[in-house]
Amino acid sequence: MVRKSAKRKRLALLGTVVGILAFSAGGCWSWYRWQEAAILEFVNGSVSESAKDTDLAIAPSATSPNGRPILTPLPDPDEIWECEVVVIGGSLGGVAAASHAMQTGATTCLIELTPWLGGQISSQGVAAIDESLTMRDLQNFSPSWQNFKALIAQQPVDLPDWVPISDSAKVSDINSCWVGHLCFPPIAGAIASEQLLQAAQPSAPNSQWRTSTAFKGAEFDESGESITAIYAVARTPKDSTYVPQGRLSQELASWYSWSGDNTFTKTPLRLQPPPGKRMIVIDATDTGELVGWANFPHRIGSESQATTGELNAADRDNPQCTQAFTYPFLLGLHDDQGASKAAFKDISPQYSRDEHRHKFDMEGFPVFEGRSFFNYRRVVSTVLNDPFVDHPAPGDITMVNWNRGNDWSWMDPPLILTDAELDANGQRQNWLGGISAIALRHGEDHALLFAEWMLETYSQPDTLLTFLYGAEMPMGTLNGLSMVPYIREGRRILGRSAYGQDEFTMREADLRLDLPGGRDFTSSVVAIAHYDIDIHGCRYRNGQDSGEASSAPSREFNVRPVQIPLESLIPQDVDNVLIGGKAIAVTHIVNALTRVHHAEWAVGGAAGVTAGWLITQHPDLEVAEIVPQGKMVDLQNYMKNEGLRLEW
């Protein structure tokens, strides 16, 4: 998958020539702006079909002699960071990876696209910890995960004046939901994540991290098998009162652009190893940004039975069929005199309101009474009543992440850009996230229209609902949606030869109690997980067959204790990269289990400890040599000492 065809090589060479000419003629920043505008037009679907078929419509990706993408042109960095471990993405897995890597003593650097650390629990809005019921009953989570949840529970809360709680209240004083044992305002997750990194930093004093910083690409050695630098661009708002819109579709290009604009100044960064030392890179982004940009062997979307051998896989491969993404939002029991309802009138969806609203459904759940929709992910309970029985009280707030509501499962267009699209639109030369802005726009509209429908349908005189939006609200955006969507599935690597596979990937039989062929990963296990096989499926607007693994979902009582082996964290064709989040080597079906909070944290922690162990204990050992050289037991013992759990 890394090797290019003859046509792609010709296009790459042409792209280099076009880049040099444009750079020379128009200057550096004018070239960036032209290139980024062209890429965004392509991603937005606004380039004509005839232009897309023309080689010069958008400069295609240039490659270096080692076959890797090359950033052309590349601005001189304003800052150079020296790092032994680089974590790309301050997701939940990224926070775990960075904190654990620092605790080993490895100098660690982390970059995060959004203004908040924490991913799922903060900038993506899913601030309601969803865990396996069995694992909760047994309390067999790792000390690392338990300690982090305790840190969240101790966060002070700052809520609107109409919420009747004490000024000294903490998350533990307002926590009463039934999705799990911990629900909280999203900003509390961001603050706890920051505090966790601060607590780990004394073990590696030269470590640093930065939010509002986009990954742009990497530099490889002559062989193309080792990353020697990571490039990024940090943005600083010109207005100190800046708040994200909650419309990533509109801010995507600005967040990733090398060049400043009316909103941000930009700081190009180069992250590199200290002199004479090595560097290990962890991709902890939810879409697998490094994986996609560098084109490590990977898959996108659902696979067929022929591809994976899974009993419940789809009948065909469909790279467009990734799980639905969601923009969460907050609703409160409060009378805002109709202000938030009026705010929806300006929404102009590209698909009609009726088409969006056609699928909205409470799925048989009561909205307020008993085991209700509102109490399911209630992030503020003012009286701490029983979430399974009692009616929410005035001032209570719920976070909405609902399958037949703000889930966006339509593939018109799909969210994750394919390799061919990345090559065609030049993003390997100038990375802008590798996702579709128009898909984001549809998801944003869908979420806002679901909120509008909720207020129209269920806000009654005795249960007045308000939609929480604005800079002072706990979601931290102007329009009330999460800063970025909760992305369940992105690119997933193919591992190296292991456990009877030439290209290792965890499969359905490795999860289910009722299927033969499940493998024992004890010898190289680095994390344990458990949950439903919970697929939030894909569909096309016209109703055609989606290629979804629709028969695969299963409740957790049919799921065995899941072992995640080290081999699932190691990409092919590169020696110093680990995966620290959702992009591990799993199938589309297995991703439905490993995407949830605890599993992502466990994977990130495993990646961070492994990277730190290699840096501090085995400086000459490569990632892929750990198992073949018989070092796995040593690593597993080290992991346990660092607060990870490897057994059920």
XYZ file of C-alpha atoms in Angstrom:
648
model
C 0.000 0.000 0.000
C 2.994 2.295 0.445
C 4.375 1.587 -3.047
C 3.071 3.866 -5.776
C 1.961 2.858 -9.256
C 3.718 4.306 -12.303
C 0.881 6.778 -12.790
C 1.049 7.921 -9.182
C 4.816 8.390 -9.500
C 4.301 10.579 -12.559
C 1.664 12.598 -10.732
C 3.954 12.935 -7.715
C 6.769 14.285 -9.903
C 4.361 16.651 -11.633
C 3.115 17.810 -8.243
C 6.659 18.645 -7.165
C 7.250 20.681 -10.320
C 3.940 22.528 -9.952
C 4.751 23.221 -6.318
C 8.195 24.632 -7.104
C 6.840 26.863 -9.885
C 3.991 28.198 -7.768
C 6.298 28.720 -4.822
C 8.842 30.628 -6.891
C 6.297 32.754 -8.697
C 3.924 33.659 -5.907
C 5.880 33.352 -2.687
C 5.517 30.922 0.194
C 2.320 32.075 1.875
C 0.396 32.777 -1.314
C 1.224 29.212 -2.395
C -0.065 27.804 0.887
C -3.294 29.751 0.587
C -3.844 28.669 -3.023
C -3.094 25.056 -2.242
C -5.238 24.927 0.904
C -8.151 26.598 -0.866
C -7.909 24.061 -3.680
C -7.799 21.127 -1.283
C -10.747 22.446 0.698
C -12.786 22.856 -2.478
C -12.104 19.216 -3.297
C -12.971 18.029 0.226
C -16.129 20.130 0.199
C -17.160 18.603 -3.103
C -17.161 21.981 -4.838
C -14.560 21.182 -7.505
C -16.116 20.307 -10.845
C -15.909 16.707 -12.005
C -13.937 17.771 -15.080
C -11.441 19.627 -12.905
C -11.010 16.585 -10.680
C -9.977 14.599 -13.742
C -7.320 17.123 -14.711
C -3.826 16.496 -13.348
C -3.242 20.187 -12.675
C -6.594 20.877 -10.971
C -5.047 20.223 -7.555
C -1.363 19.577 -7.083
C -0.999 15.886 -6.266
C 1.269 14.516 -3.586
C 5.013 14.711 -3.992
C 7.134 11.833 -2.727
C 10.741 11.616 -1.591
C 13.191 8.994 -2.933
C 12.256 6.700 -0.021
C 8.654 6.575 -1.262
C 7.204 8.597 1.603
C 5.101 11.758 1.149
C 6.989 15.015 1.251
C 5.682 18.387 2.388
C 6.472 20.818 -0.407
C 6.957 23.646 0.371
C 7.660 23.403 4.095
C 8.000 26.551 6.231
C 10.951 26.932 8.548
C 9.842 26.047 12.083
C 9.412 28.862 14.584
C 9.879 26.332 17.374
C 11.860 23.086 17.567
C 10.897 20.614 20.274
C 13.239 17.825 21.307
C 11.241 14.711 22.129
C 11.929 11.060 22.830
C 8.233 10.202 22.539
C 5.851 12.162 20.316
C 2.095 11.699 20.787
C -0.007 12.942 17.890
C -3.476 13.637 19.266
C -4.553 14.554 22.788
C -7.478 12.123 22.597
C -8.408 9.983 25.575
C -5.845 7.456 24.356
C -3.339 10.230 23.703
C -3.642 11.584 27.237
C -3.094 8.075 28.600
C -0.119 7.550 26.277
C 1.567 10.841 27.139
C 1.060 10.584 30.898
C 2.387 7.025 31.017
C 5.328 7.792 28.736
C 6.322 10.693 30.985
C 6.053 8.508 34.078
C 8.729 6.225 32.605
C 11.088 9.194 32.416
C 10.931 9.623 28.637
C 10.811 13.215 27.404
C 7.369 13.355 25.821
C 5.717 15.849 23.481
C 1.998 15.899 22.671
C 0.080 17.940 20.128
C -3.716 18.207 20.054
C -5.881 19.797 17.354
C -8.608 21.221 19.603
C -8.284 23.669 22.514
C -9.065 20.859 25.003
C -7.245 17.661 25.916
C -9.267 14.493 26.414
C -10.966 13.677 23.117
C -14.123 11.678 23.834
C -14.570 13.080 27.325
C -14.072 16.756 26.460
C -13.823 18.261 22.969
C -15.959 15.440 21.511
C -18.567 15.919 24.228
C -19.050 12.279 25.316
C -18.521 13.145 28.976
C -20.382 10.103 30.263
C -18.158 7.083 30.866
C -19.642 4.012 29.200
C -18.086 0.757 30.435
C -18.723 -2.966 30.386
C -21.275 -3.907 33.049
C -19.221 -7.004 33.827
C -16.018 -5.030 34.317
C -17.859 -2.546 36.518
C -19.223 -5.365 38.678
C -15.782 -6.957 39.007
C -13.966 -3.610 39.257
C -11.113 -5.142 37.290
C -10.069 -1.919 35.603
C -6.457 -0.825 35.709
C -5.276 1.428 38.557
C -4.385 3.953 35.853
C -7.995 4.193 34.650
C -9.462 4.183 38.145
C -7.155 6.987 39.241
C -8.037 9.099 36.223
C -11.767 8.729 36.866
C -11.196 9.740 40.488
C -9.392 12.849 39.263
C -12.383 13.765 37.076
C -14.764 13.232 39.993
C -12.849 15.773 42.083
C -13.057 18.582 39.529
C -14.905 21.727 40.634
C -17.780 22.666 38.365
C -18.732 26.031 36.901
C -22.313 25.997 35.673
C -24.955 28.532 34.585
C -26.505 30.627 37.350
C -29.857 28.866 36.918
C -28.376 25.559 38.108
C -29.133 25.401 41.872
C -25.885 23.987 43.244
C -23.244 25.203 45.659
C -20.384 27.323 44.371
C -18.015 24.742 45.873
C -19.641 21.752 44.142
C -17.487 19.102 42.478
C -18.317 16.560 39.797
C -18.938 13.956 42.527
C -21.654 16.219 43.958
C -23.678 16.301 40.714
C -22.945 12.832 39.288
C -26.043 10.666 38.793
C -26.645 8.955 35.433
C -27.402 5.390 34.347
C -25.147 4.883 31.327
C -22.347 4.337 33.828
C -20.977 5.519 37.144
C -19.438 8.819 36.030
C -21.064 11.626 34.038
C -19.780 15.208 34.104
C -19.635 18.519 32.195
C -17.185 18.129 29.285
C -14.893 20.905 30.465
C -14.190 18.867 33.613
C -12.694 16.133 31.428
C -10.429 18.684 29.736
C -9.197 20.103 33.039
C -8.576 16.643 34.515
C -6.584 15.663 31.406
C -4.408 18.749 31.756
C -3.862 18.048 35.447
C -2.882 14.447 34.725
C -0.120 15.557 32.353
C 1.054 18.183 34.830
C 1.285 15.523 37.556
C 3.369 13.243 35.297
C 5.724 15.943 34.022
C 8.171 15.960 37.000
C 9.241 12.438 35.980
C 10.276 13.843 32.563
C 10.815 17.573 33.173
C 11.543 18.545 29.578
C 8.213 17.181 28.359
C 5.725 19.587 26.819
C 2.343 19.599 25.167
C 0.258 22.052 23.207
C -3.398 22.215 22.289
C -4.794 24.071 19.255
C -2.032 22.412 17.239
C -2.573 20.474 14.016
C -0.478 17.587 12.705
C 0.884 18.396 9.246
C 3.195 15.529 8.297
C 6.482 13.794 9.015
C 10.031 13.383 7.812
C 11.609 9.946 7.340
C 15.158 8.687 7.095
C 16.641 7.545 3.780
C 15.132 4.072 4.112
C 11.640 5.430 4.721
C 11.364 3.088 7.717
C 11.980 5.526 10.572
C 10.390 8.904 11.314
C 12.982 11.573 12.075
C 10.666 14.549 12.637
C 7.012 15.480 13.029
C 5.700 18.763 11.659
C 2.789 20.653 13.154
C 1.250 24.116 13.183
C -0.038 25.826 16.317
C -2.675 28.525 16.154
C -3.150 31.416 18.544
C -6.394 33.420 18.473
C -5.883 37.096 17.764
C -8.902 37.827 19.954
C -8.477 36.545 23.522
C -12.237 35.949 23.721
C -12.224 33.503 20.797
C -14.441 30.445 21.243
C -14.740 27.545 18.753
C -17.880 27.733 16.647
C -18.980 24.129 17.063
C -18.855 24.022 13.258
C -15.639 22.147 12.477
C -16.757 22.083 8.838
C -16.215 25.851 8.744
C -13.035 25.948 10.839
C -11.275 22.854 9.486
C -9.051 24.587 6.915
C -8.202 27.441 9.255
C -7.206 25.052 12.046
C -4.874 23.074 9.774
C -3.503 25.840 7.567
C 0.162 26.828 7.763
C -0.843 30.439 7.124
C -2.398 32.909 9.513
C -5.748 34.550 8.860
C -8.123 37.052 10.410
C -8.699 34.757 13.388
C -5.341 33.113 14.141
C -1.627 33.665 14.022
C 0.336 30.508 13.258
C 3.494 28.912 14.652
C 5.111 26.124 12.598
C 6.657 23.416 14.821
C 9.241 20.700 14.257
C 9.344 17.841 16.773
C 12.574 15.866 16.623
C 14.711 13.583 18.816
C 17.381 15.058 21.092
C 20.888 14.906 19.608
C 22.193 11.358 19.538
C 18.912 9.851 20.758
C 15.974 8.056 19.203
C 12.302 9.016 18.954
C 9.136 6.926 19.031
C 5.904 8.314 17.579
C 2.404 7.392 18.782
C -0.624 8.032 16.560
C -3.425 8.684 19.035
C -5.746 10.525 16.655
C -9.274 9.190 16.252
C -9.049 9.023 12.467
C -5.481 7.699 12.198
C -4.034 10.915 10.769
C -0.394 9.791 10.659
C -1.514 6.416 9.292
C -3.475 8.121 6.509
C -0.908 10.780 5.664
C 2.051 8.353 5.548
C -0.110 5.643 3.946
C 0.886 2.850 6.287
C -1.000 -0.302 5.250
C -4.494 0.064 6.630
C -8.186 -0.404 5.983
C -11.159 1.928 6.117
C -14.787 0.937 6.592
C -16.384 -2.479 6.636
C -14.788 -5.658 5.290
C -16.291 -8.669 3.588
C -16.324 -12.265 4.771
C -13.860 -13.007 1.991
C -11.443 -10.405 3.335
C -11.547 -11.247 7.053
C -13.100 -14.713 7.302
C -15.530 -13.365 9.906
C -18.904 -15.112 10.078
C -20.885 -11.886 10.426
C -18.833 -9.674 8.141
C -20.534 -7.965 5.217
C -20.878 -9.496 1.769
C -18.516 -6.910 0.277
C -15.754 -4.526 1.257
C -16.982 -0.956 1.586
C -14.361 1.622 2.601
C -17.101 4.246 2.850
C -18.891 2.368 5.644
C -17.334 3.622 8.856
C -19.444 3.820 11.999
C -21.662 6.857 12.469
C -20.109 9.960 13.986
C -21.946 12.225 16.412
C -21.973 15.844 17.523
C -23.158 15.721 21.171
C -24.908 18.665 22.809
C -26.429 19.577 26.191
C -30.069 20.058 27.207
C -31.163 21.489 30.536
C -34.418 21.610 32.487
C -34.802 25.366 32.505
C -37.084 28.067 31.125
C -35.005 30.274 28.825
C -38.084 32.084 27.483
C -37.722 30.386 24.117
C -34.287 31.856 23.374
C -32.566 28.612 22.430
C -35.522 27.421 20.350
C -35.401 30.632 18.358
C -31.685 30.088 17.690
C -32.483 27.122 15.437
C -34.423 29.178 12.890
C -31.239 30.127 11.021
C -30.207 26.535 10.266
C -30.226 25.949 6.508
C -29.448 22.254 5.975
C -28.349 21.054 2.561
C -30.800 18.174 2.947
C -34.334 19.174 3.917
C -35.462 19.396 7.540
C -38.005 16.662 6.880
C -35.335 14.306 5.579
C -33.214 14.886 8.661
C -36.146 14.580 11.069
C -37.592 11.448 9.479
C -35.402 9.124 11.592
C -35.618 10.884 14.955
C -37.006 8.458 17.538
C -36.817 7.872 21.298
C -36.587 4.113 20.603
C -39.191 3.298 23.252
C -37.457 5.131 26.101
C -39.398 7.621 28.226
C -37.897 11.083 28.023
C -38.134 12.028 31.693
C -39.736 9.277 33.763
C -37.782 6.434 35.340
C -35.017 4.823 33.275
C -35.214 7.753 30.926
C -33.504 9.362 27.972
C -32.732 12.435 30.074
C -31.169 10.525 32.964
C -29.187 8.210 30.670
C -26.286 10.641 30.237
C -27.305 13.233 32.811
C -24.130 15.234 33.449
C -25.637 17.463 36.151
C -28.003 16.170 38.848
C -28.895 18.951 41.253
C -30.429 16.657 43.903
C -28.578 13.375 43.190
C -31.772 11.372 42.849
C -31.957 7.815 41.500
C -31.314 7.897 37.719
C -33.151 4.587 37.203
C -36.348 5.714 38.926
C -36.658 9.429 39.596
C -37.681 12.359 37.432
C -34.896 14.867 36.748
C -35.060 18.057 38.797
C -35.092 21.685 37.605
C -31.555 22.705 36.689
C -30.478 19.201 35.684
C -28.486 18.901 32.443
C -28.118 15.937 30.091
C -25.605 15.229 27.345
C -27.245 13.948 24.163
C -25.528 11.201 22.163
C -28.413 9.254 20.671
C -28.470 6.628 17.923
C -31.810 7.653 16.372
C -31.003 11.293 16.919
C -27.674 13.052 16.445
C -25.789 10.042 15.050
C -24.781 10.832 11.455
C -24.499 7.539 9.583
C -25.102 8.701 6.009
C -22.297 8.122 3.506
C -23.310 10.896 1.123
C -20.389 11.687 1.278
C -18.410 9.493 3.695
C -16.362 11.199 6.417
C -12.956 9.532 6.017
C -11.112 10.292 2.782
C -9.633 7.281 1.015
C -6.038 6.919 -0.151
C -7.071 7.754 -3.710
C -8.822 10.932 -2.558
C -5.833 11.997 -0.450
C -3.550 11.474 -3.424
C -5.893 13.306 -5.786
C -6.451 16.372 -3.615
C -2.874 16.919 -2.472
C -3.333 16.369 1.238
C -0.198 14.261 1.504
C 1.609 17.452 0.511
C -0.444 19.784 2.714
C -2.475 17.874 5.287
C -5.882 19.295 6.205
C -7.213 16.518 8.406
C -8.035 13.853 5.830
C -11.781 14.162 6.366
C -14.724 15.550 4.414
C -15.909 19.013 5.408
C -19.273 18.421 3.726
C -19.847 15.256 5.789
C -19.059 17.279 8.908
C -21.566 19.934 7.797
C -24.321 17.341 7.403
C -23.560 15.924 10.854
C -23.637 19.369 12.442
C -26.974 20.211 10.838
C -28.395 16.853 11.886
C -27.424 17.364 15.524
C -28.852 20.878 15.675
C -32.080 19.734 14.037
C -32.383 16.891 16.554
C -32.032 19.436 19.353
C -34.705 21.575 17.690
C -36.995 18.520 17.405
C -36.442 17.667 21.072
C -37.452 21.153 22.184
C -40.486 21.210 19.906
C -41.640 17.714 20.896
C -40.811 17.363 24.593
C -40.510 20.835 26.103
C -43.785 21.210 28.030
C -44.909 23.646 30.757
C -43.835 21.202 33.480
C -40.622 20.114 31.717
C -39.243 23.162 29.949
C -36.100 22.321 28.005
C -33.292 24.657 27.020
C -30.456 24.047 24.572
C -27.133 25.103 26.090
C -25.010 27.162 23.716
C -22.486 29.962 24.003
C -19.011 30.619 25.358
C -19.976 30.243 29.022
C -21.682 26.878 28.668
C -19.934 23.572 29.519
C -19.558 22.451 25.879
C -17.395 25.500 25.189
C -18.708 26.428 21.708
C -20.780 29.232 20.275
C -23.484 26.989 18.811
C -23.605 24.404 21.612
C -22.304 21.393 19.666
C -19.093 19.659 20.679
C -15.931 21.272 19.289
C -15.364 18.257 17.062
C -17.509 15.173 16.529
C -17.238 11.942 18.442
C -15.588 9.804 15.763
C -16.122 6.122 16.432
C -14.009 4.779 13.605
C -11.288 5.994 11.287
C -8.372 4.289 9.584
C -7.262 0.971 11.114
C -3.764 -0.370 10.557
C -2.863 -3.813 9.290
C -0.311 -5.354 11.617
C 2.700 -7.465 10.786
C 2.746 -11.234 10.558
C 1.500 -12.731 13.851
C -0.891 -15.335 15.258
C -1.286 -17.162 11.962
C -1.938 -14.083 9.824
C 0.387 -12.474 7.319
C -1.237 -9.138 8.155
C -2.406 -9.309 11.743
C -5.761 -7.915 12.769
C -8.063 -8.800 15.632
C -11.196 -10.530 14.305
C -14.754 -11.205 15.412
C -13.968 -14.712 16.696
C -11.398 -13.184 19.072
C -14.340 -11.502 20.836
C -17.283 -13.881 20.854
C -18.008 -16.802 23.140
C -20.272 -18.467 20.579
C -17.778 -18.624 17.697
C -14.847 -20.999 17.210
C -11.424 -19.717 16.255
C -10.826 -17.220 19.051
C -7.114 -16.843 19.755
C -5.220 -16.687 23.051
C -3.172 -13.482 23.080
C -1.815 -13.962 26.614
C 1.792 -14.143 25.464
C 1.712 -10.581 24.090
C -1.332 -8.987 25.755
C -0.900 -5.296 26.625
C -4.507 -4.338 27.461
C -7.832 -5.910 28.340
C -11.242 -4.765 27.168
C -14.889 -5.765 27.247
C -18.141 -4.295 25.924
C -21.021 -4.963 23.564
C -20.191 -5.355 19.888
C -21.971 -2.061 19.312
C -22.021 -1.010 15.670
C -23.548 2.372 14.890
C -24.059 1.522 11.271
C -23.770 3.258 7.940
C -26.341 3.898 5.234
C -26.820 5.613 1.910
C -29.351 8.337 1.349
C -31.103 6.421 -1.436
C -31.420 3.260 0.652
C -29.040 1.121 -1.400
C -27.156 -1.709 0.293
C -24.560 -0.181 2.597
C -22.151 -3.075 2.986
C -22.590 -2.980 6.764
C -21.916 -5.995 9.013
C -25.525 -5.782 10.152
C -25.654 -9.236 11.774
C -22.523 -8.668 13.894
C -23.813 -6.671 16.912
C -23.955 -8.645 20.151
C -24.583 -7.923 23.806
C -21.675 -8.175 26.200
C -22.852 -11.420 27.842
C -21.839 -13.080 24.573
C -18.405 -11.404 24.571
C -15.408 -13.064 26.152
C -12.756 -11.154 28.106
C -10.853 -9.434 25.305
C -7.069 -9.382 25.171
C -5.444 -6.700 23.013
C -1.976 -7.871 21.933
C 1.051 -5.701 21.268
C 0.935 -6.754 17.621
C -2.258 -4.735 17.162
C -0.355 -1.525 18.001
C 2.512 -1.967 15.523
C 2.099 -0.771 11.899
C 3.851 -2.307 8.933
C 6.739 -0.670 7.063
C 7.893 1.681 9.830
C 10.088 0.944 12.845
C 9.366 3.681 15.388
C 5.583 4.075 15.406
C 2.915 2.741 17.759
C -0.856 3.228 17.710
C -2.315 4.743 20.867
C -6.028 4.890 20.088
C -8.737 3.701 17.723
C -6.449 3.029 14.739
C -5.156 -0.308 16.085
C -5.190 -3.478 13.944
C -8.816 -4.543 14.312
C -11.606 -5.237 11.867
C -14.658 -3.037 11.470
C -16.558 -5.448 13.744
C -13.916 -5.465 16.474
C -13.668 -1.673 16.367
C -17.259 -1.617 17.643
C -15.882 -2.870 20.970
C -12.440 -1.272 21.148
C -13.666 2.272 20.366
C -15.224 2.890 23.814
C -13.727 4.910 26.675
C -11.935 2.264 28.718
C -10.517 0.337 25.759
C -9.132 3.496 24.181
C -7.518 4.481 27.484
C -6.028 0.996 27.888
C -4.559 1.038 24.379
C -3.132 4.526 24.856
C -1.594 3.578 28.191
C -0.042 0.478 26.647
C 1.471 2.508 23.803
C 2.856 5.120 26.195
C 4.427 2.581 28.551
C 5.874 0.584 25.652
C 7.426 3.694 24.107
C 8.849 4.836 27.434
C 10.179 1.360 28.253
C 12.004 1.209 24.935
C 13.465 4.697 25.353
C 14.626 4.276 28.945
C 15.289 0.548 29.246
C 16.094 -0.762 25.758
C 17.427 2.079 23.578
C 18.591 -0.301 20.819
C 15.439 -2.427 20.619
C 12.911 -1.732 17.858
C 9.175 -1.861 18.460
C 8.694 -4.901 16.230
C 11.597 -6.772 17.899
C 10.017 -6.994 21.356
C 8.189 -10.258 20.766
C 10.755 -12.011 18.512
C 13.581 -11.253 20.940
C 11.711 -12.665 23.919
C 11.269 -9.353 25.758
C 7.507 -9.535 26.138
C 7.423 -10.815 29.726
C 9.762 -8.025 30.809
C 7.521 -5.453 29.146
C 4.364 -6.920 30.671
C 5.857 -6.828 34.167
C 6.916 -3.239 33.582
C 3.392 -2.367 32.458
C 1.875 -3.780 35.642
C 4.286 -1.745 37.728
C 3.178 1.338 35.803
C -0.495 0.863 36.696
C -1.788 -1.131 33.723
C -3.831 -4.320 33.966
C -3.258 -7.250 31.646
C -5.417 -9.995 33.108
C -9.126 -10.398 33.690
